PDB file of C-alpha atoms in Angstrom:
ATOM      1  CA  SER A 272      -0.324  -0.104  -0.396  1.00 92.00           C
ATOM      2  CA  TYR A 273       0.542   4.100  -0.187  1.00 95.00           C
ATOM      3  CA  GLU A 274       2.955   5.225   2.220  1.00 97.00           C
ATOM      4  CA  LEU A 275       3.601   9.196   2.814  1.00 98.00           C
ATOM      5  CA  THR A 276       6.401   9.885   6.102  1.00 98.00           C
ATOM      6  CA  GLN A 277       7.121  13.460   7.478  1.00 98.00           C
ATOM      7  CA  PRO A 278       9.329  14.281  10.420  1.00 98.00           C
ATOM      8  CA  PRO A 279       8.085  13.866  13.245  1.00 98.00           C
ATOM      9  CA  SER A 280       9.136  17.371  14.560  1.00 98.00           C
ATOM     10  CA  VAL A 281      10.342  20.705  13.086  1.00 98.00           C
ATOM     11  CA  SER A 282      11.077  23.419  15.721  1.00 97.00           C
ATOM     12  CA  VAL A 283      11.079  26.662  14.202  1.00 97.00           C
ATOM     13  CA  SER A 284      11.696  30.525  15.516  1.00 97.00           C
ATOM     14  CA  PRO A 285       9.072  32.693  15.221  1.00 97.00           C
ATOM     15  CA  GLY A 286      10.217  34.926  11.947  1.00 97.00           C
ATOM     16  CA  GLN A 287      11.766  32.553  10.479  1.00 97.00           C
ATOM     17  CA  THR A 288      10.901  29.836   7.878  1.00 98.00           C
ATOM     18  CA  ALA A 289       9.471  26.236   9.019  1.00 98.00           C
ATOM     19  CA  SER A 290       9.766  23.427   5.979  1.00 98.00           C
ATOM     20  CA  ILE A 291       7.811  20.730   6.290  1.00 98.00           C
ATOM     21  CA  SER A 292       8.464  17.811   3.679  1.00 98.00           C
ATOM     22  CA  CYS A 293       6.117  14.339   2.825  1.00 98.00           C
ATOM     23  CA  SER A 294       7.956  11.749   1.196  1.00 98.00           C
ATOM     24  CA  GLY A 295       5.856   9.559  -1.147  1.00 97.00           C
ATOM     25  CA  TYR A 296       6.570   7.424  -4.154  1.00 97.00           C
ATOM     26  CA  LYS A 297       5.967   9.149  -6.909  1.00 97.00           C
ATOM     27  CA  LEU A 298       4.340  11.608  -4.457  1.00 97.00           C
ATOM     28  CA  GLY A 299       5.282  13.698  -7.647  1.00 96.00           C
ATOM     29  CA  ASP A 300       3.436  12.803 -10.225  1.00 95.00           C
ATOM     30  CA  LYS A 301      -0.301  13.230  -7.651  1.00 95.00           C
ATOM     31  CA  TYR A 302      -1.629  15.702  -6.145  1.00 96.00           C
ATOM     32  CA  ALA A 303      -0.880  16.548  -2.302  1.00 97.00           C
ATOM     33  CA  CYS A 304      -2.446  18.498   0.432  1.00 97.00           C
ATOM     34  CA  TRP A 305      -2.093  20.010   3.832  1.00 98.00           C
ATOM     35  CA  TYR A 306      -4.148  20.299   7.009  1.00 98.00           C
ATOM     36  CA  GLN A 307      -3.645  21.889  10.337  1.00 98.00           C
ATOM     37  CA  GLN A 308      -4.657  20.762  13.859  1.00 98.00           C
ATOM     38  CA  LYS A 309      -4.734  22.260  16.211  1.00 98.00           C
ATOM     39  CA  PRO A 310      -4.493  21.155  19.361  1.00 96.00           C
ATOM     40  CA  GLY A 311      -8.661  19.463  20.242  1.00 95.00           C
ATOM     41  CA  GLN A 312      -9.302  20.776  17.614  1.00 97.00           C
ATOM     42  CA  SER A 313     -10.528  19.326  13.826  1.00 98.00           C
ATOM     43  CA  PRO A 314      -8.606  19.391  10.373  1.00 98.00           C
ATOM     44  CA  VAL A 315      -8.253  23.013   8.590  1.00 98.00           C
ATOM     45  CA  LEU A 316      -7.481  22.709   4.811  1.00 98.00           C
ATOM     46  CA  VAL A 317      -4.766  25.126   4.532  1.00 98.00           C
ATOM     47  CA  ILE A 318      -2.870  23.873   0.895  1.00 98.00           C
ATOM     48  CA  HIS A 319      -4.175  21.868  -1.942  1.00 97.00           C
ATOM     49  CA  GLN A 320      -3.649  21.220  -4.888  1.00 96.00           C
ATOM     50  CA  ASP A 321       0.495  21.009  -4.228  1.00 97.00           C
ATOM     51  CA  SER A 322       0.444  24.404  -3.727  1.00 97.00           C
ATOM     52  CA  LYS A 323      -3.040  26.539  -3.988  1.00 97.00           C
ATOM     53  CA  ARG A 324      -4.621  28.176  -0.163  1.00 98.00           C
ATOM     54  CA  PRO A 325      -8.188  28.150  -0.342  1.00 96.00           C
ATOM     55  CA  SER A 326     -10.101  31.343   1.013  1.00 95.00           C
ATOM     56  CA  GLY A 327      -8.589  32.776   3.942  1.00 96.00           C
ATOM     57  CA  ILE A 328      -5.797  31.228   4.286  1.00 98.00           C
ATOM     58  CA  PRO A 329      -2.719  33.432   5.089  1.00 97.00           C
ATOM     59  CA  GLU A 330      -0.246  34.464   2.240  1.00 97.00           C
ATOM     60  CA  ARG A 331       2.746  32.766   3.771  1.00 98.00           C
ATOM     61  CA  PHE A 332       1.639  29.161   3.860  1.00 98.00           C
ATOM     62  CA  SER A 333       3.025  28.037   0.626  1.00 98.00           C
ATOM     63  CA  GLY A 334       3.271  25.108  -0.605  1.00 98.00           C
ATOM     64  CA  SER A 335       5.099  22.596  -3.737  1.00 98.00           C
ATOM     65  CA  ASN A 336       5.592  19.075  -5.636  1.00 98.00           C
ATOM     66  CA  SER A 337       7.683  17.293  -7.146  1.00 97.00           C
ATOM     67  CA  GLY A 338       9.107  13.750  -7.503  1.00 97.00           C
ATOM     68  CA  ASN A 339       8.898  12.006  -4.301  1.00 98.00           C
ATOM     69  CA  THR A 340       8.960  14.887  -1.939  1.00 98.00           C
ATOM     70  CA  ALA A 341       6.342  17.759  -1.364  1.00 98.00           C
ATOM     71  CA  THR A 342       6.644  20.468   0.831  1.00 98.00           C
ATOM     72  CA  LEU A 343       4.665  23.747   3.258  1.00 98.00           C
ATOM     73  CA  THR A 344       6.081  26.021   3.562  1.00 98.00           C
ATOM     74  CA  ILE A 345       5.585  28.340   6.142  1.00 98.00           C
ATOM     75  CA  SER A 346       7.738  32.414   6.157  1.00 98.00           C
ATOM     76  CA  GLY A 347       7.482  33.863   9.667  1.00 97.00           C
ATOM     77  CA  THR A 348       6.016  31.160  11.454  1.00 97.00           C
ATOM     78  CA  GLN A 349       3.830  33.439  14.128  1.00 97.00           C
ATOM     79  CA  ALA A 350       3.760  30.614  17.108  1.00 97.00           C
ATOM     80  CA  MET A 351      -0.369  30.043  16.542  1.00 97.00           C
ATOM     81  CA  ASP A 352       1.199  28.202  13.157  1.00 98.00           C
ATOM     82  CA  GLU A 353       2.430  26.010  15.998  1.00 98.00           C
ATOM     83  CA  ALA A 354       0.365  22.865  15.006  1.00 98.00           C
ATOM     84  CA  ASP A 355       0.423  19.453  13.493  1.00 98.00           C
ATOM     85  CA  TYR A 356       0.223  18.949  10.196  1.00 98.00           C
ATOM     86  CA  TYR A 357      -0.854  16.157   7.471  1.00 98.00           C
ATOM     87  CA  CYS A 358      -0.062  16.345   4.390  1.00 98.00           C
ATOM     88  CA  GLN A 359      -2.619  13.907   1.928  1.00 98.00           C
ATOM     89  CA  ALA A 360      -2.132  12.445  -1.621  1.00 96.00           C
ATOM     90  CA  TRP A 361      -5.159   9.747  -3.213  1.00 95.00           C
ATOM     91  CA  ASP A 362      -3.692   6.620  -4.615  1.00 93.00           C
ATOM     92  CA  SER A 363      -5.577   4.062  -6.660  1.00 89.00           C
ATOM     93  CA  SER A 364      -9.104   5.937  -5.478  1.00 90.00           C
ATOM     94  CA  THR A 365      -7.696   5.249  -1.730  1.00 94.00           C
ATOM     95  CA  VAL A 366      -6.540   8.376   0.197  1.00 95.00           C
ATOM     96  CA  VAL A 367      -3.690   8.485   2.415  1.00 97.00           C
ATOM     97  CA  PHE A 368      -2.472  10.583   4.507  1.00 98.00           C
ATOM     98  CA  GLY A 369       0.879  10.904   6.221  1.00 98.00           C
ATOM     99  CA  GLY A 370       1.790  10.225  10.102  1.00 98.00           C
ATOM    100  CA  GLY A 371       1.780  13.705  10.686  1.00 98.00           C
ATOM    101  CA  THR A 372       4.501  16.416  12.210  1.00 98.00           C
ATOM    102  CA  LYS A 373       4.444  18.170  15.340  1.00 98.00           C
ATOM    103  CA  LEU A 374       5.376  21.913  14.744  1.00 98.00           C
ATOM    104  CA  THR A 375       7.330  23.823  17.025  1.00 98.00           C
ATOM    105  CA  VAL A 376       7.482  27.834  16.764  1.00 97.00           C
ATOM    106  CA  LEU A 377       9.854  28.747  19.583  1.00 91.00           C
TER     107      LEU A 377
ATOM    108  CA  GLN B 215     -21.593  28.581   5.998  1.00 95.00           C
ATOM    109  CA  VAL B 216     -20.844  24.883   5.778  1.00 97.00           C
ATOM    110  CA  GLN B 217     -21.855  22.906   9.212  1.00 98.00           C
ATOM    111  CA  LEU B 218     -20.937  19.211   9.758  1.00 98.00           C
ATOM    112  CA  VAL B 219     -21.976  17.650  13.098  1.00 98.00           C
ATOM    113  CA  GLU B 220     -21.369  14.097  14.196  1.00 98.00           C
ATOM    114  CA  SER B 221     -23.067  12.266  16.696  1.00 98.00           C
ATOM    115  CA  GLY B 222     -23.305   8.586  18.254  1.00 97.00           C
ATOM    116  CA  GLY B 223     -20.144   8.621  19.703  1.00 97.00           C
ATOM    117  CA  GLY B 224     -20.299   6.104  23.153  1.00 97.00           C
ATOM    118  CA  LEU B 225     -18.370   3.188  24.972  1.00 98.00           C
ATOM    119  CA  VAL B 226     -19.084   0.410  22.842  1.00 98.00           C
ATOM    120  CA  LYS B 227     -17.781  -3.331  23.473  1.00 98.00           C
ATOM    121  CA  PRO B 228     -15.780  -4.936  22.099  1.00 98.00           C
ATOM    122  CA  GLY B 229     -17.827  -7.225  19.229  1.00 98.00           C
ATOM    123  CA  GLY B 230     -20.351  -4.057  19.742  1.00 98.00           C
ATOM    124  CA  SER B 231     -21.943  -2.063  17.878  1.00 98.00           C
ATOM    125  CA  LEU B 232     -22.502   1.890  16.659  1.00 98.00           C
ATOM    126  CA  ARG B 233     -23.812   3.905  14.832  1.00 98.00           C
ATOM    127  CA  LEU B 234     -22.222   7.391  13.258  1.00 98.00           C
ATOM    128  CA  SER B 235     -24.383  10.152  11.731  1.00 98.00           C
ATOM    129  CA  CYS B 236     -23.179  12.917  11.022  1.00 98.00           C
ATOM    130  CA  ALA B 237     -25.973  15.933   9.840  1.00 98.00           C
ATOM    131  CA  ALA B 238     -24.942  18.492   6.887  1.00 98.00           C
ATOM    132  CA  SER B 239     -26.194  21.987   6.406  1.00 98.00           C
ATOM    133  CA  GLY B 240     -25.047  25.541   4.897  1.00 98.00           C
ATOM    134  CA  PHE B 241     -23.737  23.810   0.477  1.00 97.00           C
ATOM    135  CA  THR B 242     -26.181  21.752  -1.262  1.00 97.00           C
ATOM    136  CA  PHE B 243     -25.421  18.024  -0.030  1.00 97.00           C
ATOM    137  CA  SER B 244     -26.626  16.018  -2.024  1.00 97.00           C
ATOM    138  CA  ASP B 245     -23.868  17.227  -4.913  1.00 95.00           C
ATOM    139  CA  TYR B 246     -20.785  16.661  -2.776  1.00 96.00           C
ATOM    140  CA  TYR B 247     -18.854  13.271  -2.056  1.00 96.00           C
ATOM    141  CA  MET B 248     -18.346  12.951   1.149  1.00 98.00           C
ATOM    142  CA  SER B 249     -16.672  10.679   3.780  1.00 98.00           C
ATOM    143  CA  TRP B 250     -15.344   9.411   7.671  1.00 98.00           C
ATOM    144  CA  ILE B 251     -11.459   9.958   8.946  1.00 98.00           C
ATOM    145  CA  ARG B 252     -10.247   8.988  12.815  1.00 98.00           C
ATOM    146  CA  GLN B 253      -7.980   9.708  15.239  1.00 98.00           C
ATOM    147  CA  ALA B 254      -7.040   7.340  17.848  1.00 98.00           C
ATOM    148  CA  PRO B 255      -6.232  10.018  20.181  1.00 97.00           C
ATOM    149  CA  GLY B 256      -2.781  10.907  20.811  1.00 96.00           C
ATOM    150  CA  LYS B 257      -2.763   9.584  16.917  1.00 98.00           C
ATOM    151  CA  GLY B 258      -2.803  10.735  13.236  1.00 98.00           C
ATOM    152  CA  LEU B 259      -5.563  10.851  10.645  1.00 98.00           C
ATOM    153  CA  GLU B 260      -6.619   8.056   8.767  1.00 98.00           C
ATOM    154  CA  TRP B 261      -9.093   7.744   6.475  1.00 98.00           C
ATOM    155  CA  VAL B 262     -12.029   5.487   6.928  1.00 98.00           C
ATOM    156  CA  SER B 263     -14.393   5.004   4.478  1.00 98.00           C
ATOM    157  CA  TYR B 264     -15.661   7.588   1.766  1.00 97.00           C
ATOM    158  CA  ILE B 265     -19.166   7.783  -0.662  1.00 97.00           C
ATOM    159  CA  SER B 266     -20.715   8.776  -4.194  1.00 95.00           C
ATOM    160  CA  SER B 267     -22.589  12.038  -3.653  1.00 94.00           C
ATOM    161  CA  SER B 268     -26.002   9.645  -5.046  1.00 93.00           C
ATOM    162  CA  ASN B 269     -25.355   7.291  -2.927  1.00 89.00           C
ATOM    163  CA  SER B 270     -23.624   4.128  -5.676  1.00 90.00           C
ATOM    164  CA  TYR B 271     -20.368   3.903  -4.621  1.00 94.00           C
ATOM    165  CA  ALA B 272     -18.320   3.656  -1.710  1.00 97.00           C
ATOM    166  CA  ASN B 273     -14.618   2.580  -0.663  1.00 96.00           C
ATOM    167  CA  TYR B 274     -13.308   1.852   2.668  1.00 97.00           C
ATOM    168  CA  ALA B 275      -9.731   2.034   4.138  1.00 97.00           C
ATOM    169  CA  ASP B 276      -9.043  -2.350   4.379  1.00 97.00           C
ATOM    170  CA  SER B 277      -8.502  -1.714   8.899  1.00 97.00           C
ATOM    171  CA  VAL B 278     -12.103  -1.089   7.633  1.00 98.00           C
ATOM    172  CA  LYS B 279     -14.137  -3.440   4.986  1.00 98.00           C
ATOM    173  CA  GLY B 280     -16.557  -5.578   6.014  1.00 97.00           C
ATOM    174  CA  ARG B 281     -16.978  -4.740   9.170  1.00 98.00           C
ATOM    175  CA  PHE B 282     -17.702  -0.478   8.874  1.00 98.00           C
ATOM    176  CA  THR B 283     -20.794   0.201   6.123  1.00 98.00           C
ATOM    177  CA  ILE B 284     -21.016   3.989   4.957  1.00 98.00           C
ATOM    178  CA  SER B 285     -24.616   5.464   3.939  1.00 97.00           C
ATOM    179  CA  ARG B 286     -26.439   8.103   2.923  1.00 98.00           C
ATOM    180  CA  ASP B 287     -30.192  10.293   3.365  1.00 97.00           C
ATOM    181  CA  ASN B 288     -29.930  13.002   0.844  1.00 97.00           C
ATOM    182  CA  ALA B 289     -33.113  13.856   1.415  1.00 97.00           C
ATOM    183  CA  LYS B 290     -32.374  14.740   5.574  1.00 98.00           C
ATOM    184  CA  ASN B 291     -29.066  15.882   4.681  1.00 98.00           C
ATOM    185  CA  SER B 292     -27.177  13.330   6.738  1.00 98.00           C
ATOM    186  CA  LEU B 293     -24.532  10.220   6.412  1.00 98.00           C
ATOM    187  CA  TYR B 294     -24.473   7.793   8.240  1.00 98.00           C
ATOM    188  CA  LEU B 295     -21.060   5.757   9.561  1.00 98.00           C
ATOM    189  CA  GLN B 296     -23.085   1.842  10.721  1.00 98.00           C
ATOM    190  CA  MET B 297     -20.125  -0.149  12.201  1.00 98.00           C
ATOM    191  CA  ASN B 298     -19.961  -3.225  13.730  1.00 98.00           C
ATOM    192  CA  SER B 299     -17.343  -5.947  15.292  1.00 98.00           C
ATOM    193  CA  LEU B 300     -15.657  -3.634  16.875  1.00 98.00           C
ATOM    194  CA  ARG B 301     -11.995  -4.108  17.940  1.00 98.00           C
ATOM    195  CA  ALA B 302     -10.475  -1.715  21.033  1.00 98.00           C
ATOM    196  CA  GLU B 303      -8.141  -0.456  17.573  1.00 98.00           C
ATOM    197  CA  ASP B 304     -11.703   1.253  16.400  1.00 98.00           C
ATOM    198  CA  THR B 305     -11.239   4.035  18.963  1.00 98.00           C
ATOM    199  CA  ALA B 306     -10.626   6.694  17.591  1.00 98.00           C
ATOM    200  CA  VAL B 307     -12.790   9.953  17.440  1.00 98.00           C
ATOM    201  CA  TYR B 308     -14.906  10.403  13.877  1.00 98.00           C
ATOM    202  CA  TYR B 309     -14.562  13.542  11.718  1.00 98.00           C
ATOM    203  CA  CYS B 310     -17.257  14.074   8.930  1.00 98.00           C
ATOM    204  CA  ALA B 311     -15.044  15.911   6.017  1.00 98.00           C
ATOM    205  CA  ARG B 312     -16.852  16.683   2.543  1.00 98.00           C
ATOM    206  CA  LEU B 313     -14.789  15.648  -0.543  1.00 96.00           C
ATOM    207  CA  HIS B 314     -14.120  18.301  -2.786  1.00 94.00           C
ATOM    208  CA  ARG B 315     -13.584  16.813  -6.011  1.00 88.00           C
ATOM    209  CA  GLY B 316     -12.220  18.309  -9.001  1.00 82.00           C
ATOM    210  CA  GLY B 317     -11.068  17.652 -12.507  1.00 77.00           C
ATOM    211  CA  GLY B 318      -8.254  15.422 -12.438  1.00 73.00           C
ATOM    212  CA  SER B 319      -8.193  14.105  -9.374  1.00 76.00           C
ATOM    213  CA  ILE B 320      -7.824  17.234  -7.534  1.00 80.00           C
ATOM    214  CA  HIS B 321      -9.853  15.949  -4.320  1.00 90.00           C
ATOM    215  CA  TYR B 322      -9.233  17.357  -1.051  1.00 96.00           C
ATOM    216  CA  PHE B 323     -11.002  17.337   2.199  1.00 97.00           C
ATOM    217  CA  ASP B 324     -12.539  21.312   2.493  1.00 96.00           C
ATOM    218  CA  TYR B 325     -14.988  20.799   5.950  1.00 98.00           C
ATOM    219  CA  TRP B 326     -14.416  18.844   8.451  1.00 98.00           C
ATOM    220  CA  GLY B 327     -16.811  17.797  11.918  1.00 98.00           C
ATOM    221  CA  GLN B 328     -16.123  18.430  15.196  1.00 98.00           C
ATOM    222  CA  GLY B 329     -15.618  14.741  15.779  1.00 98.00           C
ATOM    223  CA  THR B 330     -17.410  12.881  18.023  1.00 98.00           C
ATOM    224  CA  LEU B 331     -15.057  10.276  20.543  1.00 98.00           C
ATOM    225  CA  VAL B 332     -15.748   7.008  20.126  1.00 98.00           C
ATOM    226  CA  THR B 333     -14.738   4.055  22.329  1.00 98.00           C
ATOM    227  CA  VAL B 334     -14.764   0.485  22.193  1.00 98.00           C
ATOM    228  CA  SER B 335     -13.264  -1.211  25.992  1.00 97.00           C
ATOM    229  CA  SER B 336     -14.888  -4.297  27.855  1.00 96.00           C
TER     230      SER B 336
END
């Protein structure tokens, strides 16, 4: 079965750029999306179709996808961005989530 | 505005059954595929199942195939998940999510409910 691999944790200083990777076989041939989940809350879509931001998502969130890796980038990271982030893609009509990355802003 | 409200969670013994519901509002429910996604305590997201807008097609994760059944009632704007033969590993928060389907396999979950907790324990 298809797998997406994310680093368990990423740390970033306020105002700096955070990058979260998501790796899967030929992931660049698929579309990747990203969800943000804060403690006790439901996931929120922050990037779809590799790099598109839904309405209401700040411009500091961006995405890319090429080769075997999709990347979520948060520029000028703020304390409010501290959360778990999950990548997601489709494979053979099934949904696959990455294991999630805890972003710590310190 | 789009709202998805899950209900039906609770404590159930191993081998038991439970039926989850999701009440949708704020959009034309019959136009959208819908899905259930779960999250075990302290763990990541796991897709469970999705169903087509017309109720004609459904797909399931291997972990629940043969035990769970997804269904919908477009007249009632409601999504359901019938869960049978429950196991301890099914313990999780179950989210209802709307599936946006675009051309060229551009599919993503654009709205999520608040979730309902299912605990399977003796």
